[in-house]
Short mmCIF file of C-alpha atoms in Angstrom, two decimals:
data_model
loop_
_atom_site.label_atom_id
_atom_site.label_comp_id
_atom_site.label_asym_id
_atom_site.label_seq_id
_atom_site.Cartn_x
_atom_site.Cartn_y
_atom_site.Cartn_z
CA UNK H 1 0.00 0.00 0.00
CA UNK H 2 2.62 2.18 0.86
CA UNK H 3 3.94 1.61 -2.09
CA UNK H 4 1.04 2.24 -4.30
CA UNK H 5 0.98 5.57 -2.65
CA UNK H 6 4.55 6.68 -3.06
CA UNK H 7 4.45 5.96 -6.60
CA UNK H 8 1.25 8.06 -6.84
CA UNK H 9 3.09 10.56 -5.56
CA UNK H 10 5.83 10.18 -7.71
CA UNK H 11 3.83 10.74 -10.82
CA UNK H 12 1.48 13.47 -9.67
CA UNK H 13 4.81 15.56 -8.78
CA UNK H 14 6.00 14.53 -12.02
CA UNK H 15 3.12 16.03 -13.69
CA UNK H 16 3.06 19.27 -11.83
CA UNK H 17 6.62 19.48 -12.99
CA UNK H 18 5.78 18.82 -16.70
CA UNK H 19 2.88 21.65 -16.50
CA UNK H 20 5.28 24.14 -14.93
CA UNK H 21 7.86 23.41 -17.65
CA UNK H 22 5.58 23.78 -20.54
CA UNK H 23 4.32 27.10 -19.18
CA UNK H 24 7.68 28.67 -18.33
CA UNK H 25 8.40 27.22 -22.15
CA UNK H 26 5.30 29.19 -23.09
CA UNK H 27 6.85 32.19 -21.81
CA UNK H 28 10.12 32.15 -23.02
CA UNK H 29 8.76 31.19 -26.93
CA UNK H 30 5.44 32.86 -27.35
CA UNK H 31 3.49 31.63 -29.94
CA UNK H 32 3.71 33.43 -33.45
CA UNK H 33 1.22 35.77 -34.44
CA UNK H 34 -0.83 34.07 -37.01
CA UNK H 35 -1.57 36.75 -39.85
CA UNK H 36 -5.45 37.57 -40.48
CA UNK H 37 -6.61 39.79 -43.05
CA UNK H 38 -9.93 40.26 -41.14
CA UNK H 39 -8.21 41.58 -38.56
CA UNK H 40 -8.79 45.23 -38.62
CA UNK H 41 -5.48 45.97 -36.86
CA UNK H 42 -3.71 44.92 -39.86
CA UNK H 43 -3.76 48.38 -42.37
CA UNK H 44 -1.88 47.76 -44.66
CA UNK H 45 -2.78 47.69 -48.46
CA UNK H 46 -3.25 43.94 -48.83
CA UNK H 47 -5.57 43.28 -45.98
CA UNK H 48 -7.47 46.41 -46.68
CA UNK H 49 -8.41 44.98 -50.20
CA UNK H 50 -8.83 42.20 -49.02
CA UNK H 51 -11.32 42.76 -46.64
CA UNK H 52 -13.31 45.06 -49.25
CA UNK H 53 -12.99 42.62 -51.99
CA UNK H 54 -12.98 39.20 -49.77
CA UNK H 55 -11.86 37.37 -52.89
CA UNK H 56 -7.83 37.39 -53.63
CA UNK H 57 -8.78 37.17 -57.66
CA UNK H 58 -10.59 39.08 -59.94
CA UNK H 59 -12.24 38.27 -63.60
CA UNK H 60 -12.46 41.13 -66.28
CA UNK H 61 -13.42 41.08 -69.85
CA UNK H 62 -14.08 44.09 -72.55
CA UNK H 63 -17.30 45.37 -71.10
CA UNK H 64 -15.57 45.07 -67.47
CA UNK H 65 -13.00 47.29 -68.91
CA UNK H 66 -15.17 49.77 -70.43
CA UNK H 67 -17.36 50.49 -67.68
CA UNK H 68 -14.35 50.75 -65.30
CA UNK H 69 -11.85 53.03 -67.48
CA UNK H 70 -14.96 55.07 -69.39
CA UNK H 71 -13.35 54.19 -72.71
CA UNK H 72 -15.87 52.74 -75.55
CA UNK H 73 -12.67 52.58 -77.60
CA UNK H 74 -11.56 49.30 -75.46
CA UNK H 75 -11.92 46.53 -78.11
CA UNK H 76 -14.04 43.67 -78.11
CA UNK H 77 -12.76 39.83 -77.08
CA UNK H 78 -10.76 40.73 -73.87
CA UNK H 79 -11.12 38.32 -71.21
CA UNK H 80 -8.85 37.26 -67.92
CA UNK H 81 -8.35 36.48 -64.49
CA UNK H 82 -5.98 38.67 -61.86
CA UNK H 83 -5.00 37.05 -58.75
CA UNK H 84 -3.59 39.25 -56.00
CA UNK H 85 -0.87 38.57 -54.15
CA UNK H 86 0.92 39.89 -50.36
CA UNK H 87 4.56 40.80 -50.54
CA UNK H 88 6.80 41.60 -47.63
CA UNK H 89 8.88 44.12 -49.80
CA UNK H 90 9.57 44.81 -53.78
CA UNK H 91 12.68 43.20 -55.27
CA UNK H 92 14.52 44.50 -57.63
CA UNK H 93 14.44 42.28 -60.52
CA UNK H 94 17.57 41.12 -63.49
CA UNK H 95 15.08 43.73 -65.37
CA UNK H 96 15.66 46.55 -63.95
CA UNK H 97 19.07 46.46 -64.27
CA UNK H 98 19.09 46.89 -68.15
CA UNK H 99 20.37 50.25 -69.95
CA UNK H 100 18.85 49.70 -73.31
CA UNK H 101 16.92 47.52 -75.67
CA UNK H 102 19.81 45.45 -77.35
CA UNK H 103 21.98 44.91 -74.07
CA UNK H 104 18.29 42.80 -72.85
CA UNK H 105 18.54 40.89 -75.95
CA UNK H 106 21.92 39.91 -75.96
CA UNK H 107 21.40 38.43 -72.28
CA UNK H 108 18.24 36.89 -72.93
CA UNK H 109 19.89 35.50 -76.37
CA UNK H 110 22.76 34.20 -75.29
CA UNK H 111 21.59 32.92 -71.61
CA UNK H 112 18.05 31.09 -72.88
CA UNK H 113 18.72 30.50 -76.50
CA UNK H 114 15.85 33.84 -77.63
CA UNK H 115 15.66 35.23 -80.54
CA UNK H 116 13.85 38.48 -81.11
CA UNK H 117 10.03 37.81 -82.51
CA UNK H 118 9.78 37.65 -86.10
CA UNK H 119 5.92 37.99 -85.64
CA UNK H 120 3.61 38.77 -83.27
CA UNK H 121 5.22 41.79 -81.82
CA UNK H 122 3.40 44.92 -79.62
CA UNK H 123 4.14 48.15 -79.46
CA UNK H 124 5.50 49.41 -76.60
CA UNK H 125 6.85 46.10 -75.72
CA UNK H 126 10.63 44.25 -76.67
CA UNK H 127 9.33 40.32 -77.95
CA UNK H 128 11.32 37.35 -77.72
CA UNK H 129 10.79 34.17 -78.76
CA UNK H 130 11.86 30.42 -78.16
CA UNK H 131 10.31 27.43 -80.15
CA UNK H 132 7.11 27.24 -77.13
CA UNK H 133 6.43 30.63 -76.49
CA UNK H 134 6.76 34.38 -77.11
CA UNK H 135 8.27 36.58 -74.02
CA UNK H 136 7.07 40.22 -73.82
CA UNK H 137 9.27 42.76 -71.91
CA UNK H 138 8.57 45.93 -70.40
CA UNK H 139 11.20 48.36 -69.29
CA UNK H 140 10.15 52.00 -68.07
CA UNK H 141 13.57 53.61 -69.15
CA UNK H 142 13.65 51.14 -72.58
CA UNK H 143 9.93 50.93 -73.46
CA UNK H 144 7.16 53.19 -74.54
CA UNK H 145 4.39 53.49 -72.13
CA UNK H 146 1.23 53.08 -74.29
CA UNK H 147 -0.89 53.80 -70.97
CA UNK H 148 -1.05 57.77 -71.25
CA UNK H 149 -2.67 57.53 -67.78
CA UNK H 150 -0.01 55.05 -65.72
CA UNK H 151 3.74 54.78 -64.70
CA UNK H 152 3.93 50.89 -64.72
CA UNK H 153 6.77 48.79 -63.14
CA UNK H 154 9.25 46.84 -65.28
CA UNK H 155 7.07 43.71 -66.22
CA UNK H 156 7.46 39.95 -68.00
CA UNK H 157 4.78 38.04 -69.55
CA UNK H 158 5.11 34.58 -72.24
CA UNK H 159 2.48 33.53 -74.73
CA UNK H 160 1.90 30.43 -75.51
CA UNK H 161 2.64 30.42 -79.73
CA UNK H 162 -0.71 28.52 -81.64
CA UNK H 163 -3.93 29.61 -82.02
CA UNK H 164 -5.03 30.74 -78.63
CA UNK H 165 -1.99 33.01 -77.21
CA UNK H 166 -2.96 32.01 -72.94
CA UNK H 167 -0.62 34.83 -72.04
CA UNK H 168 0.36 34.38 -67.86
CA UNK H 169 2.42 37.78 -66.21
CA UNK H 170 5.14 37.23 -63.54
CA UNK H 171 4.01 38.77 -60.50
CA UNK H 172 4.18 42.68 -60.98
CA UNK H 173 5.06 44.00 -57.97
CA UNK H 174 3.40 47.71 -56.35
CA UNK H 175 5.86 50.49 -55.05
CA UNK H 176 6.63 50.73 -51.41
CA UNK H 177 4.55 51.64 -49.28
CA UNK H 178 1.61 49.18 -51.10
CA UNK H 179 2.47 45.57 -50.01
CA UNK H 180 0.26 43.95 -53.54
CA UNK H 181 1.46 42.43 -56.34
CA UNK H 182 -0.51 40.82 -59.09
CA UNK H 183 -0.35 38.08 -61.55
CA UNK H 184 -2.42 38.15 -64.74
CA UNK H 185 -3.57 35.70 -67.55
CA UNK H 186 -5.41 36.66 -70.40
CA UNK H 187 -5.90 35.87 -73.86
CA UNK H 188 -3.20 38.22 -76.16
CA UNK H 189 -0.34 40.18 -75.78
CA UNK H 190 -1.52 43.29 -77.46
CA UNK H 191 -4.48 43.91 -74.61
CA UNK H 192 -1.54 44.06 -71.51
CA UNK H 193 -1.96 47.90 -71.45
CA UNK H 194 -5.65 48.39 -70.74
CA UNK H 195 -5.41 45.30 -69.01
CA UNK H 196 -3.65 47.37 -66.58
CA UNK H 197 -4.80 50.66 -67.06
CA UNK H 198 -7.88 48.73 -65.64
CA UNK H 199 -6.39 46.88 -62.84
CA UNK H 200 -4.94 50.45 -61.20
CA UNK H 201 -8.50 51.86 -61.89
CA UNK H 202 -9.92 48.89 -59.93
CA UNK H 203 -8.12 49.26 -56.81
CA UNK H 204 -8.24 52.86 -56.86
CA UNK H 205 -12.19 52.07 -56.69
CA UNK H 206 -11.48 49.68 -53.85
CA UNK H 207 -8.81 51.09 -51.95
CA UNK H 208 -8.97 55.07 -52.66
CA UNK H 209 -5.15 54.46 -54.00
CA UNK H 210 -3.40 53.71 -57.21
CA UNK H 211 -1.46 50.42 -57.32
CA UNK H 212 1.11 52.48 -59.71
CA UNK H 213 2.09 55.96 -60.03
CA UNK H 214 -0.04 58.01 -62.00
CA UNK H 215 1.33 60.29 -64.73
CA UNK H 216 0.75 63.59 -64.01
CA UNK H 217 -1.82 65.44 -65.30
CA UNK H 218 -1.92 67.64 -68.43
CA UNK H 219 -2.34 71.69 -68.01
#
């Protein structure tokens, strides 16, 4: 009996000892603060969208565009999905990093094997192409802006080559302090500037703020 009691002892005091020790652990590594868009604590730009648009994607097509930009010019047959990302900071990218239009295509052409398109090229943007797919390049001190309304970021985005182009963007990243970046597919390589013309137009509608600098406005 005495026994029996001694070793019940034994284990309750072990188990007051194993509570202790997981609480003083509890204090000494507090548990990480699990990130919550909902939360209205968190301000910044992601979590602000997110809570007004719930969704972290978007769909657009021509008639999405015109309503949103006031341009009946916007031509028919554009159609896409953005999905919206949360970055902890903006890199700067290989692209930036370029002076001028050839120096790009002698890296790209003698690093991946591109040559520069010998069809299917856009205004405003440098095309090159492998035997799968064309890659469009945009460069703010290279390219010129088509937008008339938007300083846009240096940007990447490849085409599949056959009948339907299925173009997908890298992820374009917003200016500090604006923690969103966005990814875009869509259907041809010749819609990517009122594509985003209408994407900074959106979240100015959501947010109050432009993803990317505006150009300034004409006296």
């Amino acid at each position: 009996m005495k026994t029996i009691k001694l070793l019940y002892i034994v284990t309750f005091s072990m188990f007051l000892f194993s509570c202790t020790e997981k609480q003083e652990n509890k204090a000494q590594h507090p548990a990480p603060v699990v990130y919550d868009y909902r939360d209205e604590k968190n301000q910044d730009a992601y979590s602000r969208y997110r809570r007004a648009n719930k969704v972290d994607w978007v769909t657009f097509n021509s008639d999405e565009i015109r309503k949103t930009l006031g341009k009946p010019t916007i031509p028919d047959g554009i159609h896409g999905k953005i999905y919206i990302h949360k970055i902890e900071a903006r890199h700067q990218r290989t692209l930036d990093t370029f002076t001028s239009k050839e120096e790009m295509i002698n890296y790209y052409g003698s690093k991946f094997s591109k040559k520069t398109c010998k069809e299917n090229n856009v205004q405003g943007l440098v095309c090159l192409e492998s035997k799968t797919v064309y890659n469009y390049f945009y460069l703010p001190n290279i390219n010129t802006n088509l937008s008339k309304r938007t300083n846009f970021p240096s940007f990447l985005f490849a085409c599949d080559r056959g009948g339907d182009f299925n173009c997908s963007t890298t992820k374009i990243a917003s200016p500090l302090p604006y923690n969103i970046s966005v990814r875009i597919h869509f259907n041809h390589p010749s819609y990517i500037f009122p594509i985003l013309d209408y994407i900074d137009q959106h979240f100015y509608n959501t947010l109050g703020v432009y993803l990317w600098q505006p150009l300034p406005n004409k006296k």
